[in-house]
Amino acid sequence: MYINDKLDELLSVESQRPYSITYKHHIIFWAVYFGLNTLRWGSIHNDFMLSLKTNLIGFPIHIALSYFNIYFLMPKYVYTRKYVTFAFLMVVCLFVMLILKFNLTYYLVSTNVMPEGPEYTDSLTLNYALTTMYGELYVVAFATAIKITVDWLREHSKLHDLEKRQLTTELKFLRSQVSPHFFFNTLNNIYSLTLEKSDKAPEVILKLSGLMRYLLYATKKRKQDLKSEIDCIQNYIDLERIRFNDSLQIDIGISGDLENKEIAPMLLVPLIENCFKHGASKNIGDMNIAIDINVADDFLYFNVANTIPKNEANSKVATRSGGIGLSNVKKRLELGYDQKDYDLAIFEKENMFHVDLKLKV
């Protein structure tokens, strides 16, 4: 799937709801956890009433310590890298929890505070302390892991959403950038004709109005019909033919099945425009531009070549491959298509400057 197929959806539909933990989730989590724990220990002791009583005492302690760790200790000490202080305070909390749980169990439930143990325990022994602290740490770690995971998912979602919005904004900017560049050159053509009081000026204005109509509607879409894009190219070429008269030789070939093929709007026009801007307008004498458009096996093969101006014949390709036109096309391909779905080549051959584009349509 093309990356471009997802970009514009960001502006037309709401973003996915962010990951969050609501009060309902808290209640459901602790209720399920309490129920399972009660059934578990009731089955072990074969005494569900004892299990219920001990869990009614233990779970408020679990909940208090878990939330104290998640919302106070970790933000204040772990996130600020005060690990020693965090460890010390956690040990203090566990010790307070131990004393509280022992006394509540002893006076409210049973003097045997650890019925699962191998022997009767009615005092604060080391085995009871270690077992109780370990169990408390297990619950706190479990709750903390859930909170950290949800926080990570939320931040990752926000970052991903921000990246997509930035990508969409940049792509839309590049689309709109084509129009001012294109109109700037075309208006210059009209200006030249009006200075010469040429009878061709009305025809140029008429064709320009057709192009403006295409740009107003086509560039709002994610994809445009390939035939419409080619019609736009042909109108542009007709405008340039009027400007250059007989000094310009243009060979254009169109083949293949163009039906039901789509392309990012105004993607090909800058490549044609580049030929006139850096080729024809800077040349002296006869000028040649060759355009070949072929569609085969769901791929568009777009090849365009123009005569290299004599004063630039010995310069490097890199100096002529920049500018708004080609750099715009490169960026739009990077943002709008998967890398495997296009191939752009820019090179010189036999005093001609070539741009070859293979694009999935």
Short mmCIF file of C-alpha atoms in Angstrom, two decimals, residues 50 189 210 231 252 264 266 316 324 344:
data_model
loop_
_atom_site.label_atom_id
_atom_site.label_comp_id
_atom_site.label_asym_id
_atom_site.label_seq_id
_atom_site.Cartn_x
_atom_site.Cartn_y
_atom_site.Cartn_z
CA LEU A 50 -10.74 -17.04 55.24
CA ASN A 189 5.19 33.71 -21.40
CA GLY A 210 -7.92 25.37 -18.50
CA ASP A 231 -3.93 16.12 -20.78
CA ILE A 252 5.97 12.98 -27.72
CA ALA A 264 -0.24 11.96 -7.55
CA MET A 266 1.01 17.57 -10.78
CA LYS A 316 28.15 18.64 -13.98
CA ILE A 324 12.39 23.71 -7.41
CA LEU A 344 13.96 8.01 -10.62
#
